[in-house]
PDB file of C-alpha atoms in Angstrom:
ATOM      1  CA  UNK A 228      -7.322 -11.950   2.290  1.00 50.00           C
ATOM      2  CA  UNK A 229     -10.482 -10.614  -0.492  1.00 50.00           C
ATOM      3  CA  UNK A 230     -11.229  -7.802  -2.220  1.00 47.00           C
ATOM      4  CA  UNK A 231     -14.377  -6.405  -1.263  1.00 49.00           C
ATOM      5  CA  UNK A 232     -16.413  -4.907  -4.112  1.00 47.00           C
ATOM      6  CA  UNK A 233     -19.795  -4.042  -2.874  1.00 47.00           C
ATOM      7  CA  UNK A 234     -21.240  -2.983  -6.284  1.00 48.00           C
ATOM      8  CA  UNK A 235     -20.472  -6.345  -7.721  1.00 42.00           C
ATOM      9  CA  UNK A 236     -22.678  -9.760  -6.832  1.00 46.00           C
ATOM     10  CA  UNK A 237     -22.114 -13.033  -7.970  1.00 47.00           C
ATOM     11  CA  UNK A 238     -19.733 -15.517  -6.759  1.00 48.00           C
ATOM     12  CA  UNK A 239     -16.593 -15.407  -7.888  1.00 46.00           C
ATOM     13  CA  UNK A 240     -14.261 -18.788  -8.886  1.00 50.00           C
ATOM     14  CA  UNK A 241     -11.824 -18.612  -5.923  1.00 58.00           C
ATOM     15  CA  UNK A 242      -9.002 -19.425  -8.398  1.00 54.00           C
ATOM     16  CA  UNK A 243     -10.056 -16.070 -10.105  1.00 47.00           C
ATOM     17  CA  UNK A 244     -10.132 -14.750  -6.479  1.00 58.00           C
ATOM     18  CA  UNK A 245      -6.369 -15.389  -6.171  1.00 58.00           C
ATOM     19  CA  UNK A 246      -5.306 -14.751  -9.225  1.00 62.00           C
ATOM     20  CA  UNK A 247      -6.677 -11.206  -9.145  1.00 72.00           C
ATOM     21  CA  UNK A 248      -5.162 -10.974  -5.277  1.00 75.00           C
ATOM     22  CA  UNK A 249      -2.150 -11.803  -6.989  1.00 80.00           C
ATOM     23  CA  UNK A 250      -2.423  -9.514  -9.781  1.00 82.00           C
ATOM     24  CA  UNK A 251      -2.287  -6.911  -6.977  1.00 79.00           C
ATOM     25  CA  UNK A 252      -0.564  -8.161  -4.260  1.00 78.00           C
ATOM     26  CA  UNK A 253       2.639  -8.225  -8.195  1.00 83.00           C
ATOM     27  CA  UNK A 254       1.782  -4.614  -8.869  1.00 82.00           C
ATOM     28  CA  UNK A 255       1.842  -3.513  -5.711  1.00 78.00           C
ATOM     29  CA  UNK A 256       5.479  -5.260  -5.229  1.00 77.00           C
ATOM     30  CA  UNK A 257       7.170  -3.910  -8.026  1.00 82.00           C
ATOM     31  CA  UNK A 258       5.320  -0.418  -7.434  1.00 80.00           C
ATOM     32  CA  UNK A 259       7.642  -0.093  -4.010  1.00 76.00           C
ATOM     33  CA  UNK A 260      10.561  -2.171  -5.154  1.00 78.00           C
ATOM     34  CA  UNK A 261      10.991   0.502  -8.120  1.00 83.00           C
ATOM     35  CA  UNK A 262      10.711   3.152  -4.717  1.00 80.00           C
ATOM     36  CA  UNK A 263      13.212   1.124  -3.098  1.00 78.00           C
ATOM     37  CA  UNK A 264      15.124   0.486  -5.750  1.00 84.00           C
ATOM     38  CA  UNK A 265      15.813   4.979  -6.521  1.00 84.00           C
ATOM     39  CA  UNK A 266      15.942   4.967  -2.995  1.00 80.00           C
ATOM     40  CA  UNK A 267      19.228   2.654  -2.691  1.00 82.00           C
ATOM     41  CA  UNK A 268      20.730   4.644  -5.178  1.00 89.00           C
ATOM     42  CA  UNK A 269      19.230   7.910  -4.461  1.00 89.00           C
ATOM     43  CA  UNK A 270      19.001   7.682  -1.058  1.00 83.00           C
ATOM     44  CA  UNK A 271      15.468   8.878  -1.434  1.00 82.00           C
ATOM     45  CA  UNK A 272      12.842   7.987   1.406  1.00 80.00           C
ATOM     46  CA  UNK A 273       9.754   6.646   0.030  1.00 80.00           C
ATOM     47  CA  UNK A 274       6.417   8.871   1.662  1.00 81.00           C
ATOM     48  CA  UNK A 275       4.404   5.608   2.135  1.00 78.00           C
ATOM     49  CA  UNK A 276       0.962   7.924   2.712  1.00 82.00           C
ATOM     50  CA  UNK A 277       1.859   9.478  -0.698  1.00 82.00           C
ATOM     51  CA  UNK A 278       1.807   6.115  -2.236  1.00 80.00           C
ATOM     52  CA  UNK A 279      -1.435   4.947  -1.503  1.00 83.00           C
ATOM     53  CA  UNK A 280      -3.289   8.002  -1.911  1.00 87.00           C
ATOM     54  CA  UNK A 281      -1.499   7.862  -5.936  1.00 85.00           C
ATOM     55  CA  UNK A 282      -2.558   3.904  -5.649  1.00 83.00           C
ATOM     56  CA  UNK A 283      -6.027   4.535  -4.234  1.00 86.00           C
ATOM     57  CA  UNK A 284      -7.157   7.135  -6.104  1.00 88.00           C
ATOM     58  CA  UNK A 285      -6.914   4.682  -9.181  1.00 83.00           C
ATOM     59  CA  UNK A 286      -9.013   2.467  -7.430  1.00 82.00           C
ATOM     60  CA  UNK A 287     -13.296   1.703  -6.480  1.00 83.00           C
ATOM     61  CA  UNK A 288     -13.524   3.118  -2.965  1.00 85.00           C
ATOM     62  CA  UNK A 289     -15.024  -0.275  -2.077  1.00 82.00           C
ATOM     63  CA  UNK A 290     -11.816  -2.175  -2.875  1.00 81.00           C
ATOM     64  CA  UNK A 291      -9.618   0.614  -0.257  1.00 83.00           C
ATOM     65  CA  UNK A 292      -9.243  -0.590   2.909  1.00 84.00           C
ATOM     66  CA  UNK A 293      -7.779  -4.363   1.676  1.00 82.00           C
ATOM     67  CA  UNK A 294      -5.623  -2.168  -1.006  1.00 82.00           C
ATOM     68  CA  UNK A 295      -4.308  -0.128   1.802  1.00 82.00           C
ATOM     69  CA  UNK A 296      -3.500  -3.019   4.286  1.00 81.00           C
ATOM     70  CA  UNK A 297      -1.776  -4.829   1.049  1.00 80.00           C
ATOM     71  CA  UNK A 298       0.992  -1.821   0.567  1.00 77.00           C
ATOM     72  CA  UNK A 299       2.099  -1.104   3.901  1.00 76.00           C
ATOM     73  CA  UNK A 300       2.781  -5.662   3.658  1.00 76.00           C
ATOM     74  CA  UNK A 301       4.387  -5.111   0.993  1.00 73.00           C
ATOM     75  CA  UNK A 302       6.387  -1.988   1.848  1.00 72.00           C
ATOM     76  CA  UNK A 303       7.196  -3.322   5.868  1.00 71.00           C
ATOM     77  CA  UNK A 304       8.806  -6.918   4.016  1.00 73.00           C
ATOM     78  CA  UNK A 305      10.706  -4.603   1.273  1.00 67.00           C
ATOM     79  CA  UNK A 306      11.611  -1.770   3.996  1.00 69.00           C
ATOM     80  CA  UNK A 307      11.153   0.194   6.986  1.00 72.00           C
ATOM     81  CA  UNK A 308      10.976   4.083   8.502  1.00 79.00           C
ATOM     82  CA  UNK A 309      14.125   4.914  11.033  1.00 82.00           C
ATOM     83  CA  UNK A 310      11.631   6.608  12.835  1.00 84.00           C
ATOM     84  CA  UNK A 311      10.207   3.106  13.647  1.00 79.00           C
ATOM     85  CA  UNK A 312      13.124   2.412  16.163  1.00 83.00           C
ATOM     86  CA  UNK A 313      13.234   5.365  17.653  1.00 87.00           C
ATOM     87  CA  UNK A 314       9.711   5.344  18.848  1.00 86.00           C
ATOM     88  CA  UNK A 315       8.730   8.252  16.603  1.00 85.00           C
ATOM     89  CA  UNK A 316       4.878   8.673  15.827  1.00 88.00           C
ATOM     90  CA  UNK A 317       4.486   9.717  12.781  1.00 86.00           C
ATOM     91  CA  UNK A 318       1.378  12.298  11.836  1.00 88.00           C
ATOM     92  CA  UNK A 319      -2.297  10.572  10.733  1.00 90.00           C
ATOM     93  CA  UNK A 320      -2.372  11.865   6.657  1.00 88.00           C
ATOM     94  CA  UNK A 321      -4.933  11.481   4.284  1.00 88.00           C
ATOM     95  CA  UNK A 322      -4.769   8.253   1.898  1.00 86.00           C
ATOM     96  CA  UNK A 323      -8.316   9.236  -0.199  1.00 86.00           C
ATOM     97  CA  UNK A 324     -10.584  11.842  -0.252  1.00 88.00           C
ATOM     98  CA  UNK A 325     -13.175   9.934   1.355  1.00 86.00           C
ATOM     99  CA  UNK A 326     -12.093  10.344   5.194  1.00 87.00           C
ATOM    100  CA  UNK A 327      -9.145   8.073   5.861  1.00 86.00           C
ATOM    101  CA  UNK A 328      -6.136   8.339   7.104  1.00 86.00           C
ATOM    102  CA  UNK A 329      -3.030   6.669   8.073  1.00 83.00           C
ATOM    103  CA  UNK A 330       0.179   6.761  10.144  1.00 83.00           C
ATOM    104  CA  UNK A 331       3.330   6.018   7.928  1.00 78.00           C
ATOM    105  CA  UNK A 332       7.244   7.085   9.554  1.00 77.00           C
ATOM    106  CA  UNK A 333       8.473   7.451   5.529  1.00 80.00           C
ATOM    107  CA  UNK A 334      10.339   5.004   4.814  1.00 75.00           C
ATOM    108  CA  UNK A 335      14.313   5.839   4.746  1.00 76.00           C
ATOM    109  CA  UNK A 336      16.036   2.086   4.678  1.00 72.00           C
ATOM    110  CA  UNK A 337      16.696  -0.773   2.370  1.00 66.00           C
TER     111      UNK A 337
END
């Protein structure tokens, strides 16, 4: 998977592209891992829609789709929602100011 950026032209060397992708992936893993640690210690649930909205606000709109996929990928590796096992479908929640929405149950299991 590569991050898309329609505002930039030219060729990015594959090794640089991978390093940028890995850096984003590592940052997301750390951020979600920290939230899951708080969940484990205090029982605080993680609202993935809020995580996405906060994270995407600091990135260009052209990256939102790819970054959202990465956030969800990291989250499902590290925690899950009890609602998923009870087949409860979550409401759609806006994750940016451009109309993007996500359906994500609150992560409440470590």
